[in-house]
PDB file of C-alpha atoms in Angstrom:
ATOM      1  CA  UNK U 275      85.279 -32.909  -5.703  1.00 93.00           C
ATOM      2  CA  UNK U 276      82.866 -31.290  -8.145  1.00 94.00           C
ATOM      3  CA  UNK U 277      80.611 -34.265  -9.137  1.00 95.00           C
ATOM      4  CA  UNK U 278      80.395 -34.850  -5.178  1.00 96.00           C
ATOM      5  CA  UNK U 279      79.426 -31.654  -4.334  1.00 96.00           C
ATOM      6  CA  UNK U 280      76.623 -31.507  -7.137  1.00 96.00           C
ATOM      7  CA  UNK U 281      75.389 -34.816  -5.827  1.00 97.00           C
ATOM      8  CA  UNK U 282      75.265 -33.661  -2.224  1.00 97.00           C
ATOM      9  CA  UNK U 283      73.335 -30.357  -3.294  1.00 96.00           C
ATOM     10  CA  UNK U 284      70.853 -32.409  -5.353  1.00 96.00           C
ATOM     11  CA  UNK U 285      70.509 -34.949  -2.401  1.00 96.00           C
ATOM     12  CA  UNK U 286      70.318 -32.562   0.098  1.00 96.00           C
ATOM     13  CA  UNK U 287      67.604 -30.654  -1.994  1.00 95.00           C
ATOM     14  CA  UNK U 288      65.606 -33.553  -2.527  1.00 95.00           C
ATOM     15  CA  UNK U 289      65.622 -34.735   1.138  1.00 95.00           C
ATOM     16  CA  UNK U 290      64.868 -31.282   2.406  1.00 95.00           C
ATOM     17  CA  UNK U 291      61.690 -31.467   0.160  1.00 92.00           C
ATOM     18  CA  UNK U 292      60.647 -35.109   1.028  1.00 91.00           C
ATOM     19  CA  UNK U 293      61.081 -33.727   4.898  1.00 91.00           C
ATOM     20  CA  UNK U 294      59.242 -30.562   4.671  1.00 92.00           C
ATOM     21  CA  UNK U 295      56.236 -31.338   2.392  1.00 89.00           C
ATOM     22  CA  UNK U 296      52.887 -32.215   3.323  1.00 86.00           C
ATOM     23  CA  UNK U 297      51.646 -35.593   2.490  1.00 83.00           C
ATOM     24  CA  UNK U 298      47.895 -36.347   2.263  1.00 85.00           C
ATOM     25  CA  UNK U 299      46.957 -38.648  -0.602  1.00 85.00           C
ATOM     26  CA  UNK U 300      43.724 -38.866  -1.402  1.00 86.00           C
ATOM     27  CA  UNK U 301      41.834 -40.418  -4.530  1.00 82.00           C
ATOM     28  CA  UNK U 302      41.321 -37.000  -6.285  1.00 77.00           C
ATOM     29  CA  UNK U 303      45.220 -36.538  -5.914  1.00 78.00           C
ATOM     30  CA  UNK U 304      45.913 -39.980  -7.007  1.00 79.00           C
ATOM     31  CA  UNK U 305      43.971 -39.669 -10.052  1.00 76.00           C
ATOM     32  CA  UNK U 306      45.450 -39.222 -13.509  1.00 73.00           C
ATOM     33  CA  UNK U 307      44.425 -36.304 -15.734  1.00 70.00           C
ATOM     34  CA  UNK U 308      45.650 -34.548 -18.889  1.00 66.00           C
ATOM     35  CA  UNK U 309      45.918 -30.713 -18.812  1.00 68.00           C
ATOM     36  CA  UNK U 310      43.482 -30.377 -15.895  1.00 67.00           C
ATOM     37  CA  UNK U 311      40.833 -32.707 -17.245  1.00 68.00           C
ATOM     38  CA  UNK U 312      40.025 -35.712 -15.893  1.00 68.00           C
ATOM     39  CA  UNK U 313      41.002 -38.945 -18.219  1.00 69.00           C
ATOM     40  CA  UNK U 314      38.364 -40.770 -19.979  1.00 71.00           C
ATOM     41  CA  UNK U 315      38.772 -44.317 -21.092  1.00 70.00           C
ATOM     42  CA  UNK U 316      41.607 -46.367 -21.891  1.00 71.00           C
ATOM     43  CA  UNK U 317      45.197 -45.009 -22.854  1.00 69.00           C
ATOM     44  CA  UNK U 318      45.311 -47.552 -25.900  1.00 75.00           C
ATOM     45  CA  UNK U 319      42.449 -46.203 -27.706  1.00 72.00           C
ATOM     46  CA  UNK U 320      43.209 -46.168 -31.536  1.00 73.00           C
ATOM     47  CA  UNK U 321      43.452 -42.659 -33.401  1.00 71.00           C
ATOM     48  CA  UNK U 322      43.998 -41.607 -36.863  1.00 70.00           C
ATOM     49  CA  UNK U 323      47.456 -42.102 -38.076  1.00 72.00           C
ATOM     50  CA  UNK U 324      47.038 -38.588 -39.811  1.00 71.00           C
ATOM     51  CA  UNK U 325      47.189 -36.639 -36.547  1.00 76.00           C
ATOM     52  CA  UNK U 326      50.526 -38.112 -36.082  1.00 77.00           C
ATOM     53  CA  UNK U 327      51.700 -36.947 -39.378  1.00 78.00           C
ATOM     54  CA  UNK U 328      50.402 -33.532 -38.677  1.00 78.00           C
ATOM     55  CA  UNK U 329      52.316 -33.357 -35.187  1.00 82.00           C
ATOM     56  CA  UNK U 330      55.503 -34.627 -37.084  1.00 81.00           C
ATOM     57  CA  UNK U 331      55.433 -31.782 -39.500  1.00 82.00           C
ATOM     58  CA  UNK U 332      54.320 -29.210 -36.943  1.00 84.00           C
ATOM     59  CA  UNK U 333      57.524 -30.283 -34.915  1.00 84.00           C
ATOM     60  CA  UNK U 334      59.642 -29.947 -37.811  1.00 80.00           C
ATOM     61  CA  UNK U 335      58.446 -26.352 -38.808  1.00 80.00           C
ATOM     62  CA  UNK U 336      58.993 -25.425 -35.388  1.00 85.00           C
ATOM     63  CA  UNK U 337      62.506 -26.735 -35.072  1.00 81.00           C
ATOM     64  CA  UNK U 338      62.963 -25.025 -38.374  1.00 80.00           C
ATOM     65  CA  UNK U 339      61.744 -21.695 -37.142  1.00 79.00           C
ATOM     66  CA  UNK U 340      63.655 -21.943 -33.839  1.00 83.00           C
ATOM     67  CA  UNK U 341      66.925 -22.010 -36.187  1.00 80.00           C
ATOM     68  CA  UNK U 342      66.195 -18.484 -37.557  1.00 80.00           C
ATOM     69  CA  UNK U 343      67.007 -17.225 -34.203  1.00 80.00           C
ATOM     70  CA  UNK U 344      70.709 -17.505 -34.507  1.00 80.00           C
ATOM     71  CA  UNK U 345      70.757 -15.763 -38.010  1.00 79.00           C
ATOM     72  CA  UNK U 346      68.316 -12.939 -36.107  1.00 78.00           C
ATOM     73  CA  UNK U 347      70.822 -12.327 -33.524  1.00 79.00           C
ATOM     74  CA  UNK U 348      73.879 -11.725 -36.155  1.00 79.00           C
ATOM     75  CA  UNK U 349      72.218 -10.400 -38.824  1.00 78.00           C
ATOM     76  CA  UNK U 350      73.715  -6.750 -38.545  1.00 74.00           C
ATOM     77  CA  UNK U 351      76.727  -7.522 -36.705  1.00 79.00           C
ATOM     78  CA  UNK U 352      78.772  -4.435 -37.107  1.00 84.00           C
ATOM     79  CA  UNK U 353      81.871  -6.186 -36.247  1.00 87.00           C
ATOM     80  CA  UNK U 354      81.287  -9.117 -39.160  1.00 84.00           C
ATOM     81  CA  UNK U 355      80.247  -6.105 -41.287  1.00 82.00           C
ATOM     82  CA  UNK U 356      83.367  -3.935 -40.996  1.00 86.00           C
ATOM     83  CA  UNK U 357      85.391  -7.024 -41.489  1.00 88.00           C
ATOM     84  CA  UNK U 358      83.592  -8.244 -44.703  1.00 86.00           C
ATOM     85  CA  UNK U 359      83.544  -4.881 -46.070  1.00 86.00           C
ATOM     86  CA  UNK U 360      79.515  -4.843 -45.827  1.00 81.00           C
ATOM     87  CA  UNK U 361      79.005  -8.268 -47.469  1.00 85.00           C
ATOM     88  CA  UNK U 362      77.949  -9.760 -44.233  1.00 83.00           C
ATOM     89  CA  UNK U 363      74.407  -8.507 -44.706  1.00 82.00           C
ATOM     90  CA  UNK U 364      73.839  -9.785 -47.958  1.00 85.00           C
ATOM     91  CA  UNK U 365      75.307 -13.230 -46.880  1.00 85.00           C
ATOM     92  CA  UNK U 366      72.918 -13.489 -44.080  1.00 85.00           C
ATOM     93  CA  UNK U 367      70.037 -12.200 -46.041  1.00 85.00           C
ATOM     94  CA  UNK U 368      70.618 -14.760 -49.066  1.00 89.00           C
ATOM     95  CA  UNK U 369      71.033 -17.672 -46.215  1.00 86.00           C
ATOM     96  CA  UNK U 370      67.817 -16.590 -44.792  1.00 85.00           C
ATOM     97  CA  UNK U 371      65.950 -16.361 -48.104  1.00 89.00           C
ATOM     98  CA  UNK U 372      67.460 -19.771 -49.228  1.00 90.00           C
ATOM     99  CA  UNK U 373      66.317 -21.228 -45.601  1.00 86.00           C
ATOM    100  CA  UNK U 374      62.684 -19.804 -45.583  1.00 86.00           C
ATOM    101  CA  UNK U 375      62.359 -20.739 -49.332  1.00 90.00           C
ATOM    102  CA  UNK U 376      63.189 -24.391 -48.223  1.00 87.00           C
ATOM    103  CA  UNK U 377      60.490 -24.222 -45.584  1.00 84.00           C
ATOM    104  CA  UNK U 378      57.978 -22.771 -48.048  1.00 87.00           C
ATOM    105  CA  UNK U 379      58.814 -25.674 -50.470  1.00 89.00           C
ATOM    106  CA  UNK U 380      58.554 -28.544 -47.775  1.00 84.00           C
ATOM    107  CA  UNK U 381      54.990 -26.688 -46.998  1.00 83.00           C
ATOM    108  CA  UNK U 382      54.151 -26.958 -50.230  1.00 87.00           C
ATOM    109  CA  UNK U 383      55.062 -30.341 -50.929  1.00 87.00           C
ATOM    110  CA  UNK U 384      53.135 -31.725 -47.745  1.00 82.00           C
ATOM    111  CA  UNK U 385      50.355 -29.450 -48.608  1.00 83.00           C
ATOM    112  CA  UNK U 386      50.277 -30.941 -52.071  1.00 86.00           C
ATOM    113  CA  UNK U 387      50.391 -34.503 -50.450  1.00 82.00           C
ATOM    114  CA  UNK U 388      47.044 -34.011 -48.840  1.00 79.00           C
ATOM    115  CA  UNK U 389      48.552 -33.858 -45.083  1.00 76.00           C
ATOM    116  CA  UNK U 390      46.151 -30.997 -44.105  1.00 74.00           C
ATOM    117  CA  UNK U 391      43.238 -31.632 -46.046  1.00 73.00           C
ATOM    118  CA  UNK U 392      42.420 -35.317 -45.041  1.00 60.00           C
ATOM    119  CA  UNK U 393      41.873 -34.748 -41.104  1.00 60.00           C
ATOM    120  CA  UNK U 394      38.289 -34.868 -40.433  1.00 65.00           C
ATOM    121  CA  UNK U 395      36.574 -31.989 -38.170  1.00 66.00           C
ATOM    122  CA  UNK U 396      34.705 -33.505 -35.240  1.00 67.00           C
ATOM    123  CA  UNK U 397      30.867 -33.276 -35.490  1.00 73.00           C
ATOM    124  CA  UNK U 398      29.345 -30.502 -33.913  1.00 70.00           C
ATOM    125  CA  UNK U 399      26.688 -31.560 -31.458  1.00 68.00           C
ATOM    126  CA  UNK U 400      23.028 -30.178 -31.576  1.00 75.00           C
ATOM    127  CA  UNK U 401      22.294 -29.099 -28.073  1.00 74.00           C
ATOM    128  CA  UNK U 402      18.624 -27.893 -27.392  1.00 77.00           C
ATOM    129  CA  UNK U 403      18.697 -24.733 -24.901  1.00 76.00           C
ATOM    130  CA  UNK U 404      16.132 -23.942 -22.512  1.00 82.00           C
ATOM    131  CA  UNK U 405      17.427 -20.291 -22.434  1.00 81.00           C
ATOM    132  CA  UNK U 406      15.302 -18.515 -25.447  1.00 84.00           C
ATOM    133  CA  UNK U 407      18.230 -16.856 -27.878  1.00 82.00           C
ATOM    134  CA  UNK U 408      16.931 -13.081 -26.860  1.00 88.00           C
ATOM    135  CA  UNK U 409      18.867 -13.472 -23.802  1.00 86.00           C
ATOM    136  CA  UNK U 410      21.719 -14.287 -25.250  1.00 82.00           C
ATOM    137  CA  UNK U 411      21.243 -11.484 -27.580  1.00 86.00           C
ATOM    138  CA  UNK U 412      20.790  -9.128 -24.399  1.00 87.00           C
ATOM    139  CA  UNK U 413      23.959 -10.262 -22.683  1.00 85.00           C
ATOM    140  CA  UNK U 414      26.099  -9.667 -25.847  1.00 83.00           C
ATOM    141  CA  UNK U 415      24.677  -6.224 -26.141  1.00 85.00           C
ATOM    142  CA  UNK U 416      25.408  -5.482 -22.686  1.00 82.00           C
ATOM    143  CA  UNK U 417      29.139  -6.493 -22.821  1.00 80.00           C
ATOM    144  CA  UNK U 418      29.448  -4.679 -26.240  1.00 78.00           C
ATOM    145  CA  UNK U 419      28.411  -1.500 -24.885  1.00 75.00           C
ATOM    146  CA  UNK U 420      30.205  -2.148 -21.592  1.00 70.00           C
ATOM    147  CA  UNK U 421      33.480  -3.085 -23.736  1.00 65.00           C
ATOM    148  CA  UNK U 422      33.066   0.165 -25.876  1.00 64.00           C
ATOM    149  CA  UNK U 423      32.506   2.207 -22.717  1.00 63.00           C
ATOM    150  CA  UNK U 424      35.999   0.695 -21.255  1.00 61.00           C
ATOM    151  CA  UNK U 425      37.840   1.441 -24.716  1.00 60.00           C
ATOM    152  CA  UNK U 426      36.683   4.813 -24.543  1.00 59.00           C
ATOM    153  CA  UNK U 427      37.827   5.647 -20.851  1.00 53.00           C
ATOM    154  CA  UNK U 428      41.250   3.751 -21.565  1.00 54.00           C
ATOM    155  CA  UNK U 429      42.077   5.738 -25.209  1.00 52.00           C
ATOM    156  CA  UNK U 430      43.564   9.321 -24.796  1.00 53.00           C
ATOM    157  CA  UNK U 431      41.494  11.806 -26.562  1.00 52.00           C
ATOM    158  CA  UNK U 432      42.561  12.482 -30.136  1.00 47.00           C
ATOM    159  CA  UNK U 433      42.433  16.208 -29.815  1.00 46.00           C
TER     160      UNK U 433
END
């Protein structure tokens, strides 16, 4: 009954959304995009393998950082402290320090292997602007003075 009810609710919701939605396809809606940007070129372009290595390293360190959350939630648990005579705090501290030290050793290893230094930066384009540089300076000065005025209005007096 539970599975049948779940499937009925999911199917009912899907059918209701299909029935109520507006469906007006056009060329823009049917085009693919990546993060709000129009796609350029073919999806099978070659890219530097070093970016893959950097992405894997990022995912590993991100997951390991997420694993610190359970440790932080039980760090100062009063019940566990009373049951262990206060040793729980020292145990969780030592395990967290060991875990972070392992992360630092891993970071040092991949850094020493040159995984971070070998990714080339994209070239900076040389763009000739028809707008004089003095106009940019005027805009920056105007916004700097407006920003200073806004900060003085929002800050309480220190008197």
